[in-house]
XYZ file of C-alpha atoms in Angstrom:
573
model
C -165.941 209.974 55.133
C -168.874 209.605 56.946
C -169.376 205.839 55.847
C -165.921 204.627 56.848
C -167.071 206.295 60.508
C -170.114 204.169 60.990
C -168.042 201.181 59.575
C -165.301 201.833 62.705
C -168.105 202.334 64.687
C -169.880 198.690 64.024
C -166.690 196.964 63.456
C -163.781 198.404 65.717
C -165.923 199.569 68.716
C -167.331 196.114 69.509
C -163.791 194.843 69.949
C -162.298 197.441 72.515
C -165.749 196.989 74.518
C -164.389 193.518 74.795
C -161.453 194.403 76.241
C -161.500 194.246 80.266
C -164.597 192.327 79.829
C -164.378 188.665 80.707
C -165.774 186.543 78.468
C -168.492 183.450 79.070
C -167.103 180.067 78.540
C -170.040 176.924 77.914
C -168.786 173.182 77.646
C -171.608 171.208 76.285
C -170.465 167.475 77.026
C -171.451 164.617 74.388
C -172.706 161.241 75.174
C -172.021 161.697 78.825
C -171.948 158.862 81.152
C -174.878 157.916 84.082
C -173.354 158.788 87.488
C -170.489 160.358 86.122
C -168.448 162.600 87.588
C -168.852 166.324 87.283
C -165.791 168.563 86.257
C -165.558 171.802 87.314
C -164.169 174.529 85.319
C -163.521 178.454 85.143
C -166.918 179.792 83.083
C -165.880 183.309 82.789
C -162.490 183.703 81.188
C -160.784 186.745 81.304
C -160.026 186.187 77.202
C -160.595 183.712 74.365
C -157.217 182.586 74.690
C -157.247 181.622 78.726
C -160.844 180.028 77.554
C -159.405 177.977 75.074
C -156.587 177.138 77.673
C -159.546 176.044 80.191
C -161.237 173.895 77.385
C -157.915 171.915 76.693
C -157.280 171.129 80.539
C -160.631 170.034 80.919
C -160.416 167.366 77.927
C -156.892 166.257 79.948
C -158.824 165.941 83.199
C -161.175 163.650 81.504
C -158.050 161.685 80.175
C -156.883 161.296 83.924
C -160.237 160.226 85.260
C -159.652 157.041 82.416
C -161.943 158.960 79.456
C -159.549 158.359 77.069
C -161.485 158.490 74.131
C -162.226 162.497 74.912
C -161.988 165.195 72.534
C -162.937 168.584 71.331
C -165.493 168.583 68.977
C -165.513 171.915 67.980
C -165.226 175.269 69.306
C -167.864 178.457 68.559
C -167.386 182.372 69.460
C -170.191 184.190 69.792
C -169.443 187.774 70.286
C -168.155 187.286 74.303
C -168.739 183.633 74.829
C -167.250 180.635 73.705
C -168.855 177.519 73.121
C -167.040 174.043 73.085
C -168.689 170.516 72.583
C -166.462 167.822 73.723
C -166.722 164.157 73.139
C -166.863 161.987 76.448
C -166.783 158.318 75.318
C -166.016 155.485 77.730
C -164.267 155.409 80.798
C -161.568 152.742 79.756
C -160.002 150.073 82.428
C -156.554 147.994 82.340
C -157.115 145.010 80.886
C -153.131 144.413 82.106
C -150.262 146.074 81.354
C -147.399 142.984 81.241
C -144.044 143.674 82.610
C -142.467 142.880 79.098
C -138.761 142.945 79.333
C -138.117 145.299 82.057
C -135.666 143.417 84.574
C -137.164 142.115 87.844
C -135.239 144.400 89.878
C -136.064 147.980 87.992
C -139.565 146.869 88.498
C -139.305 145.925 92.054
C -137.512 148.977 92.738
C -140.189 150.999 90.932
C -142.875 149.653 92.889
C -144.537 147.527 90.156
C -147.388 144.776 90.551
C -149.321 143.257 88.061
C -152.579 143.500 89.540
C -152.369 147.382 90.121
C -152.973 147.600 86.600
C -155.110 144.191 85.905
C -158.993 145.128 85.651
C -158.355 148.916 87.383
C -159.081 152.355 85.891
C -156.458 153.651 83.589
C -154.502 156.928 84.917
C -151.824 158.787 83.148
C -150.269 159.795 86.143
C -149.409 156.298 87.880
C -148.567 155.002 84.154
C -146.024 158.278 83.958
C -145.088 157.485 87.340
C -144.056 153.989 87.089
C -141.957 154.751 84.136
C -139.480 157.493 85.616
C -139.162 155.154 88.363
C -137.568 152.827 85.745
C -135.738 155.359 83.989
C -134.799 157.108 87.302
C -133.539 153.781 88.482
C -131.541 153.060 85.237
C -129.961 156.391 85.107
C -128.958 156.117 88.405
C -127.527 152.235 88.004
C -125.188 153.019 84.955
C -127.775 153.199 82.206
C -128.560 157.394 81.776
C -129.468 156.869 78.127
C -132.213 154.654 78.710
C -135.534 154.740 77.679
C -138.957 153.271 77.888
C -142.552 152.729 75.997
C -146.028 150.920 75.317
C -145.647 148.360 72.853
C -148.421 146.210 71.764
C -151.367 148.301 72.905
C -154.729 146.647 72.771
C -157.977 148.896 72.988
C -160.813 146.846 73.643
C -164.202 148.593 74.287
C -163.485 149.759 77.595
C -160.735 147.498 78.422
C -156.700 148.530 77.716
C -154.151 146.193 77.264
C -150.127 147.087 76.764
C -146.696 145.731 77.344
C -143.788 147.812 78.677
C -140.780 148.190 76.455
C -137.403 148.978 77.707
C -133.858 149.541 76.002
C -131.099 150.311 78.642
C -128.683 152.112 76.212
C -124.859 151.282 76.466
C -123.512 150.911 80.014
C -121.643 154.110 81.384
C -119.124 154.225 84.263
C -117.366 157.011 86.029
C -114.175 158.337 85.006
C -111.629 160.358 86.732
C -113.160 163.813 87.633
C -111.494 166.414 85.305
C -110.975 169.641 87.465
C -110.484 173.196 85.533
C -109.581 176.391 87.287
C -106.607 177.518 90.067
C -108.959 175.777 93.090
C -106.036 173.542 95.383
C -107.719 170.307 96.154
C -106.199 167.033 95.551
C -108.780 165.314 93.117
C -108.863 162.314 95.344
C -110.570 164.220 97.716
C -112.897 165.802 95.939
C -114.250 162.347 94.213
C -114.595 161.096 97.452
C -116.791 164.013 98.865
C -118.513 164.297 95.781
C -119.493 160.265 95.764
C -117.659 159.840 92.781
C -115.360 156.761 92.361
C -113.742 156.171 88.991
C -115.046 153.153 87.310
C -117.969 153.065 89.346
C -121.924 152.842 87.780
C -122.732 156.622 86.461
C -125.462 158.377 88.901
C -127.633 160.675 87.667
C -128.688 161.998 90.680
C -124.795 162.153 91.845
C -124.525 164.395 88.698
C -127.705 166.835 89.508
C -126.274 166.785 93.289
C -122.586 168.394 91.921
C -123.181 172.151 91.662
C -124.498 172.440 94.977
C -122.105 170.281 96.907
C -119.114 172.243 95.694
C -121.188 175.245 96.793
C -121.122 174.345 100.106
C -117.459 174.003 100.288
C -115.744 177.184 101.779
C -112.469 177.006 99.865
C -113.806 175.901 96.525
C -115.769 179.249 94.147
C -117.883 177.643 91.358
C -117.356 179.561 88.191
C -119.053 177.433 86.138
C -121.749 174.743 86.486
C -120.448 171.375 85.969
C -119.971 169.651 82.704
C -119.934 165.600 81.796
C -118.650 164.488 79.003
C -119.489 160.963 77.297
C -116.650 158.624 75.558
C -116.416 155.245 74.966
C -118.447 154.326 78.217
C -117.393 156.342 80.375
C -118.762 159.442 81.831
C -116.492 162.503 82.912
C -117.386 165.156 85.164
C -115.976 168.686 84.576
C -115.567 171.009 87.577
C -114.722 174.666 86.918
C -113.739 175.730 89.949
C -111.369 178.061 91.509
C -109.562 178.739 95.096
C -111.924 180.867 97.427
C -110.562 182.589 100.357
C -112.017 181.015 103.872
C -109.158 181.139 106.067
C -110.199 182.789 108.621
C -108.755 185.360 111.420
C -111.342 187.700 112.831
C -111.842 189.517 116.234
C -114.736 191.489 118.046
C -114.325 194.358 120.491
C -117.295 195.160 122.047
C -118.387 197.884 124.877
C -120.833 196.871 127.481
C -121.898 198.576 130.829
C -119.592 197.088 134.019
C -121.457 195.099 136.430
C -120.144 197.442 138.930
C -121.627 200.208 139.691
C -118.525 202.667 139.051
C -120.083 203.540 135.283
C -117.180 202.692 133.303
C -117.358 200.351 130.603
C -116.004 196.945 130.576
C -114.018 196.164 127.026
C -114.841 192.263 125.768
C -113.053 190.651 123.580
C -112.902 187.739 120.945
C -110.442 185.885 118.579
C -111.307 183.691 115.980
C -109.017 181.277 113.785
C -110.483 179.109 111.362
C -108.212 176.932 108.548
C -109.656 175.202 106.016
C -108.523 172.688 103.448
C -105.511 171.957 105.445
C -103.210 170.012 103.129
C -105.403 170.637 100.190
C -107.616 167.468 101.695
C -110.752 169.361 103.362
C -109.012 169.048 106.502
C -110.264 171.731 109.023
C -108.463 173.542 112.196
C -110.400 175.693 114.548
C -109.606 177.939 117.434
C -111.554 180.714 119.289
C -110.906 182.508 122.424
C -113.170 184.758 124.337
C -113.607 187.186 127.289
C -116.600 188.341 128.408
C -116.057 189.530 132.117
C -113.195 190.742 134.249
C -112.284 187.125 135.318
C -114.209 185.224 132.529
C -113.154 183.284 129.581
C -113.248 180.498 127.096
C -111.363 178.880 124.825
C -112.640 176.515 121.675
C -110.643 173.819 119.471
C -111.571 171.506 117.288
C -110.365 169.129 114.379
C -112.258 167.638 111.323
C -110.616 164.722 109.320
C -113.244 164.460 106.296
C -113.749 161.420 104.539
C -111.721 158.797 106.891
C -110.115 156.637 103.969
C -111.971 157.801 101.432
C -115.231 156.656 102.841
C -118.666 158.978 103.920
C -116.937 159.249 107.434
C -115.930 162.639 109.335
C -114.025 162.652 112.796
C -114.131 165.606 114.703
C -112.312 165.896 117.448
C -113.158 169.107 120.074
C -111.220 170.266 123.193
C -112.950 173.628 125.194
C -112.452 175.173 128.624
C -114.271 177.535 130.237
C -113.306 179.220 133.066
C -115.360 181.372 135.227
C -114.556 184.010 137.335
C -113.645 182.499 140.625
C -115.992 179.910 140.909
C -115.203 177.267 138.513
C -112.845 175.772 135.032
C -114.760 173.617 132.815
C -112.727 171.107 130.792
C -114.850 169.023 127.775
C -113.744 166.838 126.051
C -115.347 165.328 122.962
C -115.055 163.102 120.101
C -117.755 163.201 117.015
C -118.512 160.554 113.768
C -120.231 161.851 110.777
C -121.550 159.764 108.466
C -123.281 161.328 105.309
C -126.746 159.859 104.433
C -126.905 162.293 101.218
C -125.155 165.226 99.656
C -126.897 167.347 102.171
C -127.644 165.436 105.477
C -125.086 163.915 108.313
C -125.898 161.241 111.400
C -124.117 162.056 113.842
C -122.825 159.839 116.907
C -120.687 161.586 119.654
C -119.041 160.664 123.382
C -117.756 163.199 125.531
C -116.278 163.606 128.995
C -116.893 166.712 130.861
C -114.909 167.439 134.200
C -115.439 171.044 136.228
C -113.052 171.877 138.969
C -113.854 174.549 141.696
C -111.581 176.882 142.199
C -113.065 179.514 144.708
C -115.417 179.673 147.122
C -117.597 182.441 145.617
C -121.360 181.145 145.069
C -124.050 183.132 143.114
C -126.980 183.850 144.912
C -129.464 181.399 145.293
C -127.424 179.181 143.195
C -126.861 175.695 145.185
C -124.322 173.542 143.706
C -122.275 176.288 142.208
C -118.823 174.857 142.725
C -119.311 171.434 143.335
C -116.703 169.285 141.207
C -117.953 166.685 139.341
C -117.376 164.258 136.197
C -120.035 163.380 133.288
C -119.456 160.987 130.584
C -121.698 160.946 128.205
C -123.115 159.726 124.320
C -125.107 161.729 122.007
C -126.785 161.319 118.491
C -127.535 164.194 116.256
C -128.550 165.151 112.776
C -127.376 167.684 110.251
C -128.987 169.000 106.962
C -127.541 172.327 104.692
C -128.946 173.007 101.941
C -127.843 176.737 101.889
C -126.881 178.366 98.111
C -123.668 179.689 99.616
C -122.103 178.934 102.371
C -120.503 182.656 103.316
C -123.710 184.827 102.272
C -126.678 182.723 101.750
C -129.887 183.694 99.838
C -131.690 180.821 100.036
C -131.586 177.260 101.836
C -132.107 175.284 105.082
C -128.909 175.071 107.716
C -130.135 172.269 110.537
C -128.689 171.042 113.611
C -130.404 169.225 116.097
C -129.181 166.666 118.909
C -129.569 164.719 121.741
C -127.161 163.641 124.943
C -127.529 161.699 128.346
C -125.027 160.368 130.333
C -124.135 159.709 134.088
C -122.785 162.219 136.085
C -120.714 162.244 139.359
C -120.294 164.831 141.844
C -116.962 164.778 143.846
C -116.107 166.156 146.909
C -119.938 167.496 147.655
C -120.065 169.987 150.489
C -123.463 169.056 152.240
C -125.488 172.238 153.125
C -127.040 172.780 156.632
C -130.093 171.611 155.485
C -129.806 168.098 154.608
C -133.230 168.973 152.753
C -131.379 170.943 150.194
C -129.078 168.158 149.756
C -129.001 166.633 146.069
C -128.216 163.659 144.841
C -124.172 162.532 143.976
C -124.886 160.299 141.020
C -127.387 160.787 138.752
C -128.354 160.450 134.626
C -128.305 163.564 132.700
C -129.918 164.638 129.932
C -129.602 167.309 126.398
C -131.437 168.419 123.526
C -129.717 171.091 121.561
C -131.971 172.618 118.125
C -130.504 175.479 115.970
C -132.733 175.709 112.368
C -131.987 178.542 110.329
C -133.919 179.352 106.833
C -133.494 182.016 104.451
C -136.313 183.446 102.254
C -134.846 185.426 99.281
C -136.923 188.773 98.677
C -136.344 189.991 95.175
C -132.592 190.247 94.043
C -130.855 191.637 96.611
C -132.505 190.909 99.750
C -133.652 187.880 102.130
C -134.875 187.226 105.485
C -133.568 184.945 107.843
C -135.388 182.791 109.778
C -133.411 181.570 112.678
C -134.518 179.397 115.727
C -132.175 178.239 118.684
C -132.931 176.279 121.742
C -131.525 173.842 124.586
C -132.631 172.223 127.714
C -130.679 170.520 130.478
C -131.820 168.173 132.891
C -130.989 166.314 136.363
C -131.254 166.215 139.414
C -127.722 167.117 140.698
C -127.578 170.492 138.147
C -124.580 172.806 139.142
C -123.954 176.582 137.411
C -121.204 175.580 134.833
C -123.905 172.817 133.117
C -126.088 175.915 132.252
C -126.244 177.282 128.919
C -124.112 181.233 128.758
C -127.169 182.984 126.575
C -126.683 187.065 125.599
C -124.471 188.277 122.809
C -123.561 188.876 119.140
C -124.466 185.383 118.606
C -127.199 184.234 120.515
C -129.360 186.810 122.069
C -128.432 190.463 121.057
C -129.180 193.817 122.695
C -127.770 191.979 126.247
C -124.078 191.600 127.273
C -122.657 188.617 126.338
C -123.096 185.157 128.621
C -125.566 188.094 130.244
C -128.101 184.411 131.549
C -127.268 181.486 133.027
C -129.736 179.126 131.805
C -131.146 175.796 131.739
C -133.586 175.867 128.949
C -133.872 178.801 126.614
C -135.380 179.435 123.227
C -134.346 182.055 120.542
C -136.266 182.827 117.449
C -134.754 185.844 115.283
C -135.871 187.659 112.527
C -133.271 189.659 110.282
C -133.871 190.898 106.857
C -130.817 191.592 105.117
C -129.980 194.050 101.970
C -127.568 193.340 99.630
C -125.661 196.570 98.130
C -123.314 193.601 96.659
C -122.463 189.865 96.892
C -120.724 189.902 100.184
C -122.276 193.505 101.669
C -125.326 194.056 103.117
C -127.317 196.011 105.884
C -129.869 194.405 108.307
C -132.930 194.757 110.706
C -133.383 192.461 113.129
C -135.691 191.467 116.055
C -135.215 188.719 118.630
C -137.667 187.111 120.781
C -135.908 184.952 123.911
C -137.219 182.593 126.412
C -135.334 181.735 129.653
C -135.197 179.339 132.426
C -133.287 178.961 135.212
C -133.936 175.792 137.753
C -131.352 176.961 139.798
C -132.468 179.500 140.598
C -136.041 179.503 141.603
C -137.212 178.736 138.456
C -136.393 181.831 137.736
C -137.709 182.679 133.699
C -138.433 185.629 131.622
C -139.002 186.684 127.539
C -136.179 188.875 126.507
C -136.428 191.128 123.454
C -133.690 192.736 121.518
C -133.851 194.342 118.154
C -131.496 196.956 115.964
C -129.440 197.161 112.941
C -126.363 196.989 111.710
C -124.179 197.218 108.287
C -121.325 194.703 107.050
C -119.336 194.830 103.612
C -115.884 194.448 102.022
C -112.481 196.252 102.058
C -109.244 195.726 101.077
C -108.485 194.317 104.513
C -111.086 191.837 105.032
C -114.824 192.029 106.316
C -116.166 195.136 108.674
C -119.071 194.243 110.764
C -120.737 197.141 112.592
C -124.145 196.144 114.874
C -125.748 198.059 117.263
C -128.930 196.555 119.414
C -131.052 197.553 122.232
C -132.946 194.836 124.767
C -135.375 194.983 127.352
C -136.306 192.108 129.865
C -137.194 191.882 133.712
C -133.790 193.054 134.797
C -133.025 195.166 131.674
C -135.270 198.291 130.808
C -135.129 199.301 127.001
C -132.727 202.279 127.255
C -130.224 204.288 125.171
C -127.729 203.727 128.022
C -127.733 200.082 128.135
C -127.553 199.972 124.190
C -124.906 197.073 122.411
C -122.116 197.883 120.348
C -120.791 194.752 118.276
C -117.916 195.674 115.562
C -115.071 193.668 114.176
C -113.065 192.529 111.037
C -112.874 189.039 109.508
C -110.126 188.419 106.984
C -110.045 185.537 104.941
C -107.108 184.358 103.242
């Protein structure tokens, strides 16, 4: 008994002593090179497995710095440290690797040149590199089974020579897109916003790009990823999709303090409408209405015709008024072209025209300008980029929207003041930069935080109030009433983690951070906060969203009293 002790003692003990201990790891390099160069690597191990690990990358790092001749020798444990001799031999130079029968253009479009590989250093990377560009290029050009290789390889002393070898495969074209599931779409449609036109080169990347394109579409649910069968030469995609509710009707009450000082509260109001997939053809109609003061409103419209006969061009056509108390009715008038650069990015080139009308005499104070009437036609470019992994509740993904406007405006009927100093000018060029970048982080599962950024500016020298930005509100700046500023540069960044109990309920934090300027009025600016919480999920009638938020800026103390209530109900059917 006592002899099988000391054994477990000499034989077992050694090897949990071992264990937390990390281990010693020598590379003894073998006919090493003058001047060359040195290659670092991890010396203490936390086990003999990780050390062997380390010894393996090391021999590939020598085969990337052109060693191609290195090796491991052999490999010796000595209680905690592990000893490996590896072979160096010579570094090894293209002799020239020949083109072989690769056609001109996959080379060209790969980026090859003879004499990047004629009398250079050898590297995996750029040799791995130049052929997916081939094969990338093929599969994308109607040849997805090709495939290529060295052929005649020459290893001279230090010198490599090899030819490229390429076999295309069979030529594969698009056939009609094969769509399973209850989604209404006409197929037509869908081809075209997919990029897919039957009888048309196979894309691999069009392929890779399917899953989250039809992600992105409101009406469509993906139940399935998508499928492509091979026959005969062609290639057919299979969609499993089915219809997703994304109609939309939805309305906000909200509660805010009166401007008055009679302490009553002053009920707001809003109406959304939003149709989708209008004659099962991606068409889109949208209308929203809102009040947000005693005499205030506004009213939104817009059209989108998607893929103009069949091409990558949208029209969007938009129609809004804005009316403001007694001082002034805002008509705009705009017309927008889309034209898709990839699955996930838009150019966009817009002209507008832009007409207020004065309709009282009341001016703000210290506003100059307020109810001047005036016309402004202008042009504007812009760019879009989504990216999101759903477009109702997103998780993860990029949603950007930036652009750019000038123009020439006229004033009409200008009422000069007193001061002919204060006077400003009738005609003048106007300018716009609009920004709105959201990104989502997923946290775990079930949760991810929003990144969200927002920002304008407006310049000229004849500004009036109605070609301010309206900043406060459920959608801009919460914890303030909404349209609370009258701005004409602002900034927004908000920060909103959101909790998932399911797929389309969640509960939130938030915090935003404003800034504000107003030129009009002294350049009048300030950094509004806001921050809360709030709660939405699912029921049998549609979409409850509950949020309550608090803000503090120069004319706004953080109080109880002046808290925001935001709640509504958005049904989609």
């Amino acid at each position: 008994m006592n002899r099988l002790f000391y054994i477990f003692i000499l034989v077992i003990c050694p090897f949990f002593n071992s264990i937390g201990q990390n281990w010693n790891l020598i590379i003894h390099n073998q006919a090493v090179q003058d001047g060359m160069k040195r290659f670092d690597y991890e010396k203490t191990p936390k086990d003999s497995l990780t050390g062997l690990r380390t010894v393996n990358q090391y021999v590939l790092s020598l085969h990337e710095a052109s060693y191609l001749e290195a090796a491991t020798d052999s490999i010796l444990y000595k209680k905690d440290t592990l000893e490996a001799f590896v072979h160096i031999g010579p570094r090894h130079h293209w002799s020239v690797l020949q083109s072989g029968n690769v056609p001109d253009e996959y080379l060209f479009r790969s980026g090859y040149k003879q004499k990047f590989y004629s009398n250079t250093k050898f590297s995996f990377k750029e040799l791995a590199a130049l052929e997916n560009a081939i094969i990338k290029y093929s599969e994308n050009n109607g040849y997805p089974f090709a495939v290529i290789a060295l052929d005649s390889i020459d290893l001279e002393q230090t010198y490599f020579r090899a030819t490229l070898n390429y076999h295309s495969g069979p030529l594969i074209r698009f056939d009609t897109v094969a769509i399973i599931g209850n989604a209404r779409v006409k197929r037509k449609y869908l081809e075209s916003y997919l990029g897919i036109v039957p009888g048309s080169l196979y894309n691999q990347q069009k392929v890779k790009n399917l899953e989250r394109q039809l992600r992105q579409v409101q009406y469509l649910k993906v139940t399935k990823s998508p499928e492509v069968f091979f026959s005969k030469g062609n290639a057919q995609p299979v969609l499993y999709v089915d219809t997703r509710k994304c109609n939309q009707l939805d309305g906000y009450l909200g509660f805010q303090p009166s401007s008055k000082t009679n302490g009553k509260l002053l009920l707001t109001g809003e109406f959304n409408m939003n149709l989708k997939n209008l004659l099962q053809s991606g068409k889109e109609l949208s209308v929203q209405w809102k009040r947000y003061d005693v005499q205030s409103q506004l009213l939104n419209t817009s059209y989108l015709h998607p893929r103009l006969f069949h091409s990558n061009v949208d029209i969007k056509l938009n129609f809004n008024l804005l009316k403001q108390d007694t001082s002034y009715l805002v008509l705009d008038r705009n017309i927008a072209v889309f034209f898709g650069l990839s699955p996930a990015s838009k150019i966009k080139f817009s002209t507008g025209l832009k007409s207020n009308t004065a309709i009282g005499t009341t001016q703000l104070a210290n506003i100059e300008g307020a109810n001047s009437d005036f016309r402004y036609l202008n042009y504007g470019i812009g760019y879009a980029f989504n990216s999101l992994d759903d477009i109702f509740y997103p998780m993860t993904g990029w949603n950007i929207d930036v652009g750019v406007s000038v123009g020439n405006k006229k004033i009409i009927n200008y009422i000069m003041p007193v001061n002919p100093e204060d006077a400003i000018p009738t005609t003048s060029t106007q300018y716009g930069a609009d920004i709105d970048v959201q990104k989502f982080f997923r946290i775990g599962k079930k949760a991810t935080l929003l990144n969200h950024f927002q920002g304008g500016t407006v310049q000229s020298e004849n500004l009036v109030l109605s070609d301010l930005y309206r900043v406060g509100g459920l959608k801009t700046l919460r914890g303030f009433n909404e349209n609370n500023y009258f701005v004409s540069d602002f900034a927004i960044y908000t920060l909103e983690y959101r909790y998932f109990t399911d797929e389309s309920s969640y509960v939130m934090l938030f915090v935003n951070q404003g800034y504000i300027e107003n030129k009009l009025n002294n350049n009048y600016t300030d950094w509004p906060i806001g921050f809360g919480t709030g709660i939405s999920f699912s029921t049998k009638a549609g979409i409850f969203q509950f949020i309550y938020a608090l803000g503090g800026a120069k004319d706004q103390p953080i109080s109880l009293n002046l808290s925001k209530i935001h709640f509504g109900l958005v049904t989609r059917f």
